[in-house]
Amino acid sequence: MENKMFCYQCEQTAGCTGCTQSGVCGKSADTARLQDELTGALIGLARATESNPATQNTYQTIIEGLFTTITNVSFDDDAIIRQIEKTHAAKEELVPGCGSCGAPCGKTEDYDMQQLWNDNEDIRSLKSLILFGLRGMAAYAYHAQMLGYQDDEVNDFFCEGLFKVGYENTMEELLPTVLKVGEINLKCMALLDKANTESYGTPTPAVVPLTVEKGPFIVVTGHDLKDLELLLEQTKDKGINIYTHGEMLPAHAYPKLKKYPHLKGNFGTAWQNQQKEFANLPAPALFTTNCLMPPKASYADRVFTTEVVAFPDTVHIGEDKDFTPVIEKALELGGFAEDMEFTGINGGNKVQTGFGHGTILSVADKVVEAVKAGDISHFFLVAGCDGARPGRNYYTEFVKQTPKDSIILTLACGKYRFNDLDLGEIGGLPRIMDMGQCNDAYGAIQVAVALADAFGCGVNDLPLSFVLSWYEQKAVCILLTLLHLGIKNIRLGPSLPAFLSPNILNFLVENYGIAPITTPEEDLKALLGK
């Protein structure tokens, strides 16, 4: 009998309602079923912490498990099965013998995710917001954890949130938890910001070429700065150049990473173009974290995974972080015979990054003066995920049509729609300022709060508009953080989440003014009050 599935956690879900045969992302029905089984086991583990103190292993297992279920992280059924077994072992550690107990308390069982998918649509919608937000937040907690940074409040909330997904069934209980996801995610993003800057320095502006020099090289995609640092260290003096891809671009802004002369530039664009961009690459690619496409058979032997990332038929680099197989493959393939000139989607041959909150706030007085003098009329945060669904060229056209006296702040991989455009400068500042990865939404929030303080008003009163694109679960937790902060009138696209029921969507529209994108012309007119 053909396996069936239900998944509607990403923006490209089939028919804007849910994938039921196989995932648009490439996930099979079997993989989806195993990810549901893993989620149910994590909820069961969280339930065990209600009466038994969580351990460090509990937190690590929950964070790893949630991260594994994010869109485009793991497509390897065996790896997911091992994660399920690890979750059961973590529960056994908390409650020894619970699984073999015959008492009918029900606490020996994992949560059945079919209960969630078949629930009342409003309850299902709220629980989905919590669950998907927790998955996104787990990615940030995981990155911080890799650098040795943790937060007890963040860790505890993973248990609390999962418990509510499984065992709370009223709007009154769930709605505050939805907003609490946003509150705790802000703390989590702050933790990761601290981890990154204390580990690698405060980002500074950098111009990054899109040229790939001749000779052996390795492309690193995903998000993990620690993996990049380890690879840079292991490739020193080996005649191998390193290029970032996708969300790794902001690495070029960190002083400790910039010191490696063989970190040369950026190759390619956003995650959804990997199958095209990597197809004929005479070099290996290291896949870290998420925002990944399942590699085609034609180049799977050149793909290496690490941490929770897993694909069948690819070499996985284990906890020892010995990248020798990747290095050997780079030397074997040899790279390009001559320098290769590549461009962004708009024809530009370079991009900029490194305009984090540290940089922008260091010139805050100049920014405030420029606004007061009328040199800057408006700020647009055009940020979020990229994806393959038609309509995302909206963001390119929107940026092109913004007033010449406006500033565009951007972050995450959605910037590849326009980050190679040259829109000029205002007062020595480029009109397009890349603040970093999706987790650097924390920095954008800090800038917005600082500007509001400088002008003696609220964030919603600033000449600042949020125009966001979303694809997966990290975008969900960031959106919930913005709602927690009371930020209103966000434009969201290219389509609204399928997991928002009509009642919950109406609640967000009425209380926060969330609206779908329309056309660049109409949205600009509305946002600028014209």
XYZ file of C-alpha atoms in Angstrom:
530
model
C 0.000 0.000 0.000
C 1.316 3.445 -0.937
C 2.552 5.469 2.000
C 0.738 8.710 2.707
C 1.921 11.766 4.556
C 0.813 15.168 5.721
C 3.169 18.120 5.841
C 2.439 21.829 5.472
C 5.339 23.389 7.319
C 7.028 25.114 4.348
C 5.893 27.859 1.977
C 5.966 25.640 -1.101
C 3.616 23.000 0.273
C 1.513 21.350 -2.417
C -1.536 23.330 -3.482
C -0.898 25.774 -0.622
C -2.670 23.271 1.639
C -0.316 20.360 2.393
C 1.854 17.654 0.861
C 0.068 14.294 1.054
C 1.941 12.013 -1.372
C 5.516 13.293 -1.258
C 7.100 16.546 -0.237
C 7.700 19.356 -2.681
C 11.051 19.615 -0.873
C 11.945 16.091 -2.042
C 10.960 14.374 1.203
C 9.349 10.933 0.750
C 6.246 9.783 2.568
C 8.406 7.362 4.576
C 10.734 10.156 5.655
C 7.789 12.354 6.602
C 6.331 9.531 8.686
C 9.646 9.064 10.492
C 9.922 12.787 11.163
C 6.439 12.692 12.676
C 7.505 9.700 14.755
C 10.579 11.619 15.923
C 8.452 14.655 16.814
C 6.075 12.418 18.775
C 9.019 10.931 20.658
C 10.317 14.440 21.470
C 6.898 15.438 22.817
C 6.931 12.272 24.938
C 10.375 13.184 26.233
C 9.155 16.689 27.081
C 6.251 15.153 28.980
C 8.718 13.151 31.064
C 10.354 16.413 32.199
C 7.092 17.492 33.831
C 7.883 15.229 36.784
C 11.598 14.534 36.261
C 14.306 17.232 36.047
C 15.704 17.577 32.545
C 19.407 16.889 32.067
C 21.900 18.372 29.641
C 21.368 15.293 27.496
C 17.605 15.961 27.501
C 18.075 19.461 26.144
C 20.651 18.421 23.575
C 18.462 15.575 22.344
C 15.413 17.826 21.993
C 17.335 20.551 20.158
C 18.970 18.045 17.789
C 15.670 16.274 17.176
C 13.744 19.454 16.427
C 16.519 20.636 14.129
C 16.424 17.309 12.274
C 12.753 17.864 11.380
C 13.236 21.306 9.799
C 12.615 21.423 6.057
C 15.705 20.526 4.030
C 17.937 19.165 6.799
C 17.753 15.368 6.798
C 16.481 13.115 4.047
C 18.171 9.988 5.422
C 15.687 7.592 7.029
C 18.395 5.660 8.891
C 19.699 8.888 10.458
C 16.190 9.819 11.607
C 15.656 6.348 13.071
C 18.877 6.758 15.066
C 17.589 10.101 16.338
C 14.327 8.444 17.438
C 16.322 5.786 19.305
C 18.422 8.508 20.920
C 15.238 10.283 22.049
C 13.865 7.091 23.578
C 17.183 6.548 25.365
C 17.051 10.088 26.763
C 13.566 9.382 28.114
C 14.750 6.124 29.647
C 17.502 8.105 31.362
C 14.882 10.341 33.000
C 12.389 7.593 33.829
C 14.212 4.230 34.039
C 11.950 1.288 33.272
C 9.042 3.521 32.210
C 8.830 1.954 28.768
C 8.344 -1.555 30.173
C 5.906 -0.557 32.899
C 2.432 -2.035 32.589
C 0.626 0.764 34.412
C -2.046 2.376 32.191
C -0.927 5.991 32.745
C -0.219 6.537 29.072
C 3.099 8.229 29.831
C 5.114 5.380 28.354
C 3.893 6.229 24.869
C 5.119 8.751 22.319
C 2.660 11.378 21.146
C 0.746 10.390 18.004
C 1.105 13.254 15.519
C -2.091 12.200 13.766
C -3.908 13.680 16.752
C -2.473 17.057 15.813
C -3.064 16.810 12.061
C -6.676 15.718 12.622
C -7.477 18.238 15.364
C -9.847 21.197 15.213
C -8.358 23.540 12.601
C -7.831 26.452 15.006
C -6.150 24.272 17.632
C -4.068 22.638 14.912
C -3.108 26.072 13.601
C -1.950 27.337 16.992
C -0.078 24.127 17.760
C 1.585 24.281 14.350
C 2.736 27.830 15.002
C 4.263 26.671 18.290
C 5.839 23.510 16.874
C 7.261 25.121 13.743
C 8.499 28.074 15.773
C 10.245 25.682 18.160
C 11.872 23.915 15.216
C 13.210 27.195 13.889
C 14.440 28.281 17.306
C 16.168 24.912 17.730
C 18.391 25.744 14.761
C 19.615 28.894 16.494
C 20.062 27.128 19.837
C 22.006 24.392 18.054
C 24.411 26.873 16.413
C 24.986 28.599 19.758
C 25.510 25.227 21.438
C 28.205 24.346 18.882
C 30.105 27.433 20.038
C 29.649 26.548 23.712
C 26.763 28.890 24.533
C 23.490 27.872 26.194
C 20.638 29.498 28.088
C 18.597 27.709 30.760
C 15.409 29.637 29.989
C 15.665 28.776 26.298
C 16.354 25.116 27.052
C 13.453 24.836 29.483
C 11.042 26.422 27.035
C 11.681 23.725 24.447
C 10.235 21.255 26.977
C 7.351 23.562 27.893
C 6.437 24.302 24.287
C 6.546 20.673 23.173
C 4.402 19.644 26.125
C 1.751 22.185 25.111
C 1.796 20.968 21.517
C 0.988 17.494 22.728
C -1.180 17.975 25.781
C -2.896 21.377 25.826
C -6.086 21.752 23.824
C -7.594 25.162 24.477
C -7.163 28.458 22.663
C -6.667 30.166 26.039
C -3.610 27.987 26.792
C -2.118 27.932 23.318
C -2.342 31.547 22.149
C -0.059 32.965 24.887
C 2.393 30.158 24.148
C 2.503 31.192 20.482
C 3.649 34.666 21.514
C 6.005 33.201 24.116
C 7.778 31.348 21.300
C 8.544 34.796 19.890
C 9.689 36.084 23.267
C 12.063 33.165 23.916
C 13.305 33.161 20.328
C 14.450 36.751 20.831
C 16.558 35.536 23.758
C 17.815 32.655 21.636
C 18.830 34.938 18.754
C 20.560 37.235 21.256
C 22.432 34.199 22.596
C 23.582 33.227 19.100
C 24.560 36.823 18.318
C 26.728 36.799 21.450
C 28.172 33.406 20.546
C 29.081 34.515 17.022
C 30.571 37.878 17.943
C 32.515 36.640 20.967
C 33.850 33.736 18.895
C 34.606 35.536 15.628
C 34.486 39.284 16.345
C 31.979 41.989 15.455
C 31.115 41.854 11.728
C 32.484 44.678 9.601
C 31.472 45.596 6.036
C 33.056 43.491 3.317
C 32.878 43.473 -0.475
C 32.765 39.843 -1.589
C 33.738 38.879 -5.162
C 31.763 36.279 -7.092
C 34.818 35.139 -9.080
C 36.131 31.618 -8.460
C 39.895 31.456 -8.897
C 41.587 28.612 -10.747
C 42.738 25.594 -8.800
C 41.252 23.303 -6.129
C 38.439 24.692 -3.993
C 35.601 23.734 -1.643
C 32.146 25.290 -1.434
C 30.506 25.503 2.014
C 26.745 25.913 2.225
C 24.241 26.009 5.081
C 24.794 28.247 8.137
C 27.387 26.806 10.520
C 30.292 29.184 11.153
C 32.054 26.655 13.398
C 32.230 24.096 10.599
C 33.615 26.763 8.282
C 36.274 27.743 10.821
C 37.351 24.115 11.269
C 37.530 23.611 7.503
C 39.551 26.813 7.045
C 41.985 25.653 9.705
C 42.358 22.188 8.150
C 42.923 23.573 4.640
C 45.638 26.080 5.562
C 48.667 25.890 3.226
C 47.120 23.093 1.157
C 46.550 25.145 -1.990
C 42.758 24.883 -1.604
C 40.483 27.928 -1.686
C 37.205 28.118 0.237
C 34.022 29.738 -1.085
C 30.795 30.402 0.769
C 27.364 29.649 -0.639
C 23.890 30.785 0.388
C 23.582 31.722 4.054
C 27.336 31.304 4.596
C 28.013 34.608 2.790
C 28.044 36.697 6.042
C 31.101 34.712 7.200
C 33.204 37.142 5.158
C 32.329 39.904 7.647
C 33.727 38.230 10.779
C 37.309 39.348 11.592
C 38.485 35.946 12.844
C 37.279 34.237 9.651
C 38.462 37.005 7.318
C 42.026 36.462 8.529
C 42.229 33.257 6.467
C 43.540 34.358 3.049
C 42.107 31.286 1.335
C 38.525 32.315 2.217
C 38.209 33.846 -1.218
C 34.643 34.767 -2.107
C 31.083 33.581 -2.640
C 29.871 31.062 -5.193
C 26.280 30.827 -6.370
C 23.104 32.184 -4.880
C 20.346 30.846 -2.629
C 19.718 27.279 -1.468
C 17.056 26.335 -4.023
C 19.547 26.765 -6.877
C 22.010 24.189 -5.540
C 21.038 21.403 -7.924
C 21.717 23.679 -10.886
C 24.768 25.454 -9.472
C 26.505 22.339 -8.122
C 25.775 20.093 -11.117
C 29.018 20.733 -13.021
C 31.190 22.048 -10.218
C 34.740 20.613 -10.314
C 34.860 20.744 -6.526
C 33.221 19.232 -3.438
C 30.481 20.926 -1.398
C 30.199 20.710 2.373
C 26.560 20.769 3.522
C 26.085 22.196 7.019
C 22.772 22.732 8.843
C 19.765 23.424 6.605
C 18.556 25.279 3.479
C 19.767 22.391 1.342
C 18.571 20.548 -1.753
C 18.836 16.754 -2.063
C 21.902 16.209 -4.278
C 21.345 14.596 -7.654
C 23.035 11.278 -8.308
C 25.333 12.943 -10.846
C 27.182 14.857 -8.141
C 26.300 13.066 -4.876
C 29.883 11.791 -4.663
C 31.008 15.424 -4.351
C 28.635 16.233 -1.463
C 29.728 15.847 2.152
C 27.404 16.316 5.135
C 27.995 16.937 8.820
C 26.115 17.340 12.126
C 22.355 16.610 11.732
C 22.441 16.965 7.935
C 22.077 13.605 6.198
C 21.391 12.410 2.669
C 21.542 8.827 1.407
C 24.657 7.980 -0.637
C 26.743 10.900 0.616
C 29.791 10.829 2.905
C 29.038 12.069 6.425
C 31.724 13.823 8.469
C 31.304 12.696 12.066
C 31.867 14.319 15.424
C 35.650 14.154 15.020
C 35.288 16.850 12.314
C 38.047 15.355 10.205
C 37.473 16.953 6.818
C 40.183 14.881 5.105
C 37.699 13.246 2.674
C 36.510 16.695 1.536
C 40.081 17.947 1.158
C 41.128 14.877 -0.800
C 38.138 15.248 -3.132
C 39.016 18.917 -3.764
C 42.591 17.992 -4.690
C 41.368 15.108 -6.866
C 38.912 17.265 -8.840
C 41.374 20.120 -9.209
C 38.897 22.972 -9.640
C 38.725 25.241 -12.677
C 41.674 25.516 -15.076
C 41.218 29.293 -15.272
C 39.556 31.954 -13.134
C 35.794 31.836 -13.642
C 33.689 34.998 -13.573
C 30.218 34.472 -12.106
C 27.435 36.980 -11.463
C 24.378 37.362 -9.274
C 20.885 37.085 -10.724
C 20.943 40.742 -11.764
C 24.352 40.590 -13.420
C 26.494 42.039 -10.623
C 29.956 40.555 -10.054
C 30.220 41.301 -6.348
C 28.040 41.578 -3.241
C 28.406 43.274 0.136
C 27.790 41.980 3.626
C 28.738 42.855 7.201
C 26.288 45.617 8.058
C 25.328 44.070 11.382
C 23.869 46.038 14.250
C 27.361 46.772 15.571
C 28.284 48.574 12.363
C 24.989 50.392 11.854
C 24.663 51.512 15.461
C 28.237 52.827 15.388
C 27.036 55.421 12.863
C 23.549 55.815 14.357
C 24.081 59.540 14.909
C 24.769 60.028 11.202
C 21.715 57.970 10.288
C 19.496 60.014 12.615
C 20.885 63.263 11.222
C 20.286 62.047 7.658
C 16.655 61.312 8.504
C 16.152 64.669 10.188
C 17.783 66.441 7.249
C 15.521 64.642 4.804
C 18.368 62.724 3.136
C 16.807 59.400 4.211
C 13.043 59.239 3.789
C 12.333 55.613 4.671
C 13.832 52.295 5.774
C 12.675 48.980 4.334
C 13.569 45.648 5.919
C 13.282 43.376 2.873
C 14.368 40.078 4.320
C 13.698 36.400 4.761
C 13.965 33.136 2.876
C 14.328 32.569 -0.832
C 12.559 29.737 -2.622
C 11.530 28.382 -5.990
C 7.830 29.273 -6.092
C 6.972 31.749 -8.862
C 6.384 35.265 -7.589
C 9.569 35.780 -5.610
C 10.818 38.184 -8.272
C 8.415 40.546 -6.461
C 11.231 41.261 -3.995
C 13.667 42.172 -6.780
C 11.166 44.570 -8.328
C 10.169 45.993 -4.941
C 13.771 46.897 -4.106
C 14.374 48.359 -7.558
C 11.339 50.612 -7.147
C 12.080 51.902 -3.651
C 12.700 55.668 -3.495
C 16.292 56.735 -4.170
C 16.433 58.350 -0.717
C 15.512 55.133 1.115
C 17.654 52.465 2.775
C 17.089 48.730 2.309
C 18.145 46.530 5.209
C 18.269 42.854 4.364
C 19.220 39.495 5.835
C 18.856 35.768 5.152
C 18.990 34.214 1.691
C 16.085 36.219 0.254
C 18.690 38.941 -0.373
C 20.038 37.012 -3.363
C 17.078 38.339 -5.328
C 18.667 41.797 -5.269
C 21.970 41.920 -3.356
C 24.087 42.279 -6.500
C 22.252 45.476 -7.513
C 24.159 48.749 -7.265
C 21.638 51.272 -5.958
C 24.231 53.819 -4.910
C 24.832 55.394 -1.507
C 23.340 57.895 0.907
C 25.848 59.785 3.034
C 28.531 57.165 2.445
C 26.215 54.265 3.344
C 25.189 51.825 0.599
C 21.460 51.821 0.015
C 21.418 48.014 0.361
C 22.877 46.844 3.674
C 23.159 43.111 4.297
C 22.892 42.461 8.039
C 23.717 38.746 7.823
C 21.987 35.403 8.263
C 18.332 34.899 9.194
C 19.237 34.787 12.898
C 20.635 38.311 12.514
C 17.030 39.475 12.594
C 18.063 40.117 16.205
C 20.388 42.830 14.908
C 17.647 44.379 12.788
C 15.453 44.539 15.879
C 18.248 46.255 17.827
C 18.615 48.850 15.072
C 14.863 49.478 14.988
C 14.691 49.883 18.773
C 17.700 52.245 18.771
C 16.145 54.406 16.044
C 12.853 54.514 17.928
C 14.698 55.625 21.074
C 16.580 58.297 19.126
C 13.357 59.729 17.747
C 11.402 59.283 20.967
C 8.727 57.108 19.395
C 7.669 53.487 19.043
C 8.994 51.155 16.362
C 5.605 51.245 14.623
C 5.903 55.044 14.354
C 9.237 54.958 12.523
C 9.543 55.422 8.750
C 10.308 51.693 8.670
C 8.441 48.970 6.786
C 8.821 45.197 7.024
C 8.492 43.298 3.740
C 9.280 39.660 4.456
C 9.601 36.466 2.462
C 9.330 33.111 4.173
C 10.004 29.498 3.341
C 10.665 27.409 6.434
C 10.465 27.259 10.192
C 13.162 29.753 11.137
C 11.080 32.383 9.369
C 8.151 31.316 11.567
C 9.982 31.900 14.855
C 11.282 35.276 13.611
C 7.754 36.337 12.644
C 6.540 35.338 16.112
C 9.332 37.430 17.645
C 8.191 40.472 15.668
C 4.616 39.877 16.836
C 5.797 39.480 20.439
C 7.416 42.909 20.112
C 4.128 44.355 18.854
C 5.435 45.210 15.388
C 2.534 45.785 13.016
C 1.692 46.058 9.324
C 4.160 43.426 8.139
C 3.875 42.427 4.475
C 4.407 38.676 4.088
C 4.812 36.535 0.992
C 4.960 35.122 -1.542
C 1.995 33.263 -0.025
C 0.580 33.086 3.476
C 1.278 29.974 5.580
C -1.035 27.057 4.891
C -1.081 26.242 8.599
C -2.931 29.455 9.466
C -6.634 28.691 9.792
C -9.047 31.463 8.718
C -9.797 32.348 12.346
C -6.141 32.539 13.368
C -5.274 34.512 10.238
C -8.076 36.952 11.009
C -6.731 37.326 14.543
C -3.293 38.232 13.174
C -4.764 40.651 10.642
C -6.979 42.390 13.179
C -4.353 42.617 15.932
C -1.131 43.048 13.970
C -2.117 44.219 10.502
C -0.313 41.361 8.754
C -1.064 41.451 5.040
C -0.025 39.397 2.018
C 2.174 41.066 -0.569
C 0.341 42.274 -3.691
C 2.396 44.153 -6.287
C 5.503 46.254 -5.637
C 3.700 49.340 -6.897
C 0.621 48.934 -4.703
C 2.585 47.897 -1.612
C 5.011 50.802 -1.915
C 2.110 53.202 -2.295
C 0.466 51.809 0.845
C 3.657 51.664 2.928
C 4.709 55.181 1.976
C 1.213 56.538 2.571
C 0.820 57.834 -0.970
